[in-house]
Amino acid sequence: MERGYSLQTVADGIIAISFLSKFERGNSDISLTSFYALLKKLNLTLNEFNLIVNDYASSYFENLMEQIKFAYENNNTKQLQNIADSELIKWETSNLKIHRCNALMTK
């Protein structure tokens, strides 16, 4: 809407208008190929889309990287260890591998 596109304009040649409408409302999923084609038609990068979806707030990973960078630049090994430990706890409770990777990266 901000760019003046209608659903018909965006969907044209990619997916059905009704399907795009359902996706927009969160009632259906689309393929990654279709999603990237829609972003291209809207002249949006994936990073720009993520910013918009998150109301222009930093993502969890961006915040984590800032914390790691700050602790590293200040030679604060205790804070780095706390970050790594926190990520390990998140990995153990959620079983999301990304938290294990974050802990390894921090160490």
JSON list of C-alpha atoms in Angstrom, two decimals, residues 22-98:
[
{"chain": "A", "resi": 22, "resn": "LYS", "atom": "CA", "xyz": [-4.63, -15.16, 2.06]},
{"chain": "A", "resi": 23, "resn": "PHE", "atom": "CA", "xyz": [-0.84, -14.99, 2.51]},
{"chain": "A", "resi": 24, "resn": "GLU", "atom": "CA", "xyz": [-1.05, -11.31, 3.45]},
{"chain": "A", "resi": 25, "resn": "ARG", "atom": "CA", "xyz": [-3.62, -12.14, 6.14]},
{"chain": "A", "resi": 26, "resn": "GLY", "atom": "CA", "xyz": [-1.50, -15.04, 7.41]},
{"chain": "A", "resi": 27, "resn": "ASN", "atom": "CA", "xyz": [-3.99, -17.68, 6.27]},
{"chain": "A", "resi": 28, "resn": "SER", "atom": "CA", "xyz": [-1.68, -19.49, 3.85]},
{"chain": "A", "resi": 29, "resn": "ASP", "atom": "CA", "xyz": [1.97, -20.02, 3.03]},
{"chain": "A", "resi": 30, "resn": "ILE", "atom": "CA", "xyz": [3.73, -19.54, -0.28]},
{"chain": "A", "resi": 31, "resn": "SER", "atom": "CA", "xyz": [6.86, -21.03, -1.74]},
{"chain": "A", "resi": 32, "resn": "LEU", "atom": "CA", "xyz": [10.18, -19.33, -1.23]},
{"chain": "A", "resi": 33, "resn": "THR", "atom": "CA", "xyz": [10.46, -18.88, -4.99]},
{"chain": "A", "resi": 34, "resn": "SER", "atom": "CA", "xyz": [7.15, -17.01, -5.09]},
{"chain": "A", "resi": 35, "resn": "PHE", "atom": "CA", "xyz": [8.08, -14.97, -2.02]},
{"chain": "A", "resi": 36, "resn": "TYR", "atom": "CA", "xyz": [11.35, -13.81, -3.60]},
{"chain": "A", "resi": 37, "resn": "ALA", "atom": "CA", "xyz": [9.55, -13.01, -6.85]},
{"chain": "A", "resi": 38, "resn": "LEU", "atom": "CA", "xyz": [7.05, -10.85, -4.91]},
{"chain": "A", "resi": 39, "resn": "LEU", "atom": "CA", "xyz": [9.90, -9.05, -3.11]},
{"chain": "A", "resi": 40, "resn": "LYS", "atom": "CA", "xyz": [11.60, -8.42, -6.45]},
{"chain": "A", "resi": 41, "resn": "LYS", "atom": "CA", "xyz": [8.39, -7.00, -7.91]},
{"chain": "A", "resi": 42, "resn": "LEU", "atom": "CA", "xyz": [8.07, -4.72, -4.85]},
{"chain": "A", "resi": 43, "resn": "ASN", "atom": "CA", "xyz": [11.73, -3.74, -5.26]},
{"chain": "A", "resi": 44, "resn": "LEU", "atom": "CA", "xyz": [12.47, -4.90, -1.70]},
{"chain": "A", "resi": 45, "resn": "THR", "atom": "CA", "xyz": [15.43, -6.82, -0.37]},
{"chain": "A", "resi": 46, "resn": "LEU", "atom": "CA", "xyz": [14.91, -9.52, 2.23]},
{"chain": "A", "resi": 47, "resn": "ASN", "atom": "CA", "xyz": [16.65, -7.30, 4.79]},
{"chain": "A", "resi": 48, "resn": "GLU", "atom": "CA", "xyz": [14.30, -4.41, 4.02]},
{"chain": "A", "resi": 49, "resn": "PHE", "atom": "CA", "xyz": [11.32, -6.75, 4.33]},
{"chain": "A", "resi": 50, "resn": "ASN", "atom": "CA", "xyz": [12.55, -7.99, 7.73]},
{"chain": "A", "resi": 51, "resn": "LEU", "atom": "CA", "xyz": [12.93, -4.41, 8.95]},
{"chain": "A", "resi": 52, "resn": "ILE", "atom": "CA", "xyz": [9.39, -3.56, 7.89]},
{"chain": "A", "resi": 53, "resn": "VAL", "atom": "CA", "xyz": [7.94, -6.73, 9.45]},
{"chain": "A", "resi": 54, "resn": "ASN", "atom": "CA", "xyz": [9.78, -5.98, 12.72]},
{"chain": "A", "resi": 55, "resn": "ASP", "atom": "CA", "xyz": [8.58, -2.35, 12.76]},
{"chain": "A", "resi": 56, "resn": "TYR", "atom": "CA", "xyz": [12.12, -1.18, 11.99]},
{"chain": "A", "resi": 57, "resn": "ALA", "atom": "CA", "xyz": [13.47, -2.73, 15.19]},
{"chain": "A", "resi": 58, "resn": "SER", "atom": "CA", "xyz": [16.68, -4.73, 15.25]},
{"chain": "A", "resi": 59, "resn": "SER", "atom": "CA", "xyz": [16.37, -8.48, 15.08]},
{"chain": "A", "resi": 60, "resn": "TYR", "atom": "CA", "xyz": [17.38, -10.83, 17.87]},
{"chain": "A", "resi": 61, "resn": "PHE", "atom": "CA", "xyz": [20.55, -11.74, 15.98]},
{"chain": "A", "resi": 62, "resn": "GLU", "atom": "CA", "xyz": [21.49, -8.10, 15.36]},
{"chain": "A", "resi": 63, "resn": "ASN", "atom": "CA", "xyz": [21.05, -7.32, 19.07]},
{"chain": "A", "resi": 64, "resn": "LEU", "atom": "CA", "xyz": [23.09, -10.38, 20.00]},
{"chain": "A", "resi": 65, "resn": "MET", "atom": "CA", "xyz": [25.89, -9.35, 17.66]},
{"chain": "A", "resi": 66, "resn": "GLU", "atom": "CA", "xyz": [25.94, -5.86, 19.17]},
{"chain": "A", "resi": 67, "resn": "GLN", "atom": "CA", "xyz": [26.25, -7.35, 22.67]},
{"chain": "A", "resi": 68, "resn": "ILE", "atom": "CA", "xyz": [29.08, -9.64, 21.55]},
{"chain": "A", "resi": 69, "resn": "LYS", "atom": "CA", "xyz": [30.86, -6.81, 19.75]},
{"chain": "A", "resi": 70, "resn": "PHE", "atom": "CA", "xyz": [30.61, -4.51, 22.77]},
{"chain": "A", "resi": 71, "resn": "ALA", "atom": "CA", "xyz": [31.88, -7.17, 25.17]},
{"chain": "A", "resi": 72, "resn": "TYR", "atom": "CA", "xyz": [34.69, -8.14, 22.79]},
{"chain": "A", "resi": 73, "resn": "GLU", "atom": "CA", "xyz": [35.83, -4.55, 22.18]},
{"chain": "A", "resi": 74, "resn": "ASN", "atom": "CA", "xyz": [35.87, -3.96, 25.93]},
{"chain": "A", "resi": 75, "resn": "ASN", "atom": "CA", "xyz": [37.75, -7.21, 26.58]},
{"chain": "A", "resi": 76, "resn": "ASN", "atom": "CA", "xyz": [34.91, -8.29, 28.85]},
{"chain": "A", "resi": 77, "resn": "THR", "atom": "CA", "xyz": [35.41, -12.06, 28.85]},
{"chain": "A", "resi": 78, "resn": "LYS", "atom": "CA", "xyz": [32.92, -12.52, 31.68]},
{"chain": "A", "resi": 79, "resn": "GLN", "atom": "CA", "xyz": [30.15, -10.90, 29.62]},
{"chain": "A", "resi": 80, "resn": "LEU", "atom": "CA", "xyz": [31.11, -13.02, 26.59]},
{"chain": "A", "resi": 81, "resn": "GLN", "atom": "CA", "xyz": [30.89, -16.14, 28.74]},
{"chain": "A", "resi": 82, "resn": "ASN", "atom": "CA", "xyz": [27.48, -15.02, 30.08]},
{"chain": "A", "resi": 83, "resn": "ILE", "atom": "CA", "xyz": [26.22, -14.54, 26.52]},
{"chain": "A", "resi": 84, "resn": "ALA", "atom": "CA", "xyz": [27.52, -17.98, 25.49]},
{"chain": "A", "resi": 85, "resn": "ASP", "atom": "CA", "xyz": [25.96, -19.60, 28.58]},
{"chain": "A", "resi": 86, "resn": "SER", "atom": "CA", "xyz": [22.64, -17.88, 27.92]},
{"chain": "A", "resi": 87, "resn": "GLU", "atom": "CA", "xyz": [22.61, -19.14, 24.34]},
{"chain": "A", "resi": 88, "resn": "LEU", "atom": "CA", "xyz": [23.41, -22.68, 25.51]},
{"chain": "A", "resi": 89, "resn": "ILE", "atom": "CA", "xyz": [20.47, -22.56, 27.93]},
{"chain": "A", "resi": 90, "resn": "LYS", "atom": "CA", "xyz": [18.21, -21.36, 25.10]},
{"chain": "A", "resi": 91, "resn": "TRP", "atom": "CA", "xyz": [19.48, -24.22, 22.94]},
{"chain": "A", "resi": 92, "resn": "GLU", "atom": "CA", "xyz": [18.81, -26.79, 25.67]},
{"chain": "A", "resi": 93, "resn": "THR", "atom": "CA", "xyz": [15.28, -25.53, 26.33]},
{"chain": "A", "resi": 94, "resn": "SER", "atom": "CA", "xyz": [14.20, -24.82, 22.75]},
{"chain": "A", "resi": 95, "resn": "ASN", "atom": "CA", "xyz": [16.34, -27.33, 20.83]},
{"chain": "A", "resi": 96, "resn": "LEU", "atom": "CA", "xyz": [16.90, -24.63, 18.18]},
{"chain": "A", "resi": 97, "resn": "LYS", "atom": "CA", "xyz": [20.35, -25.20, 16.70]},
{"chain": "A", "resi": 98, "resn": "ILE", "atom": "CA", "xyz": [20.83, -21.49, 16.07]}
]
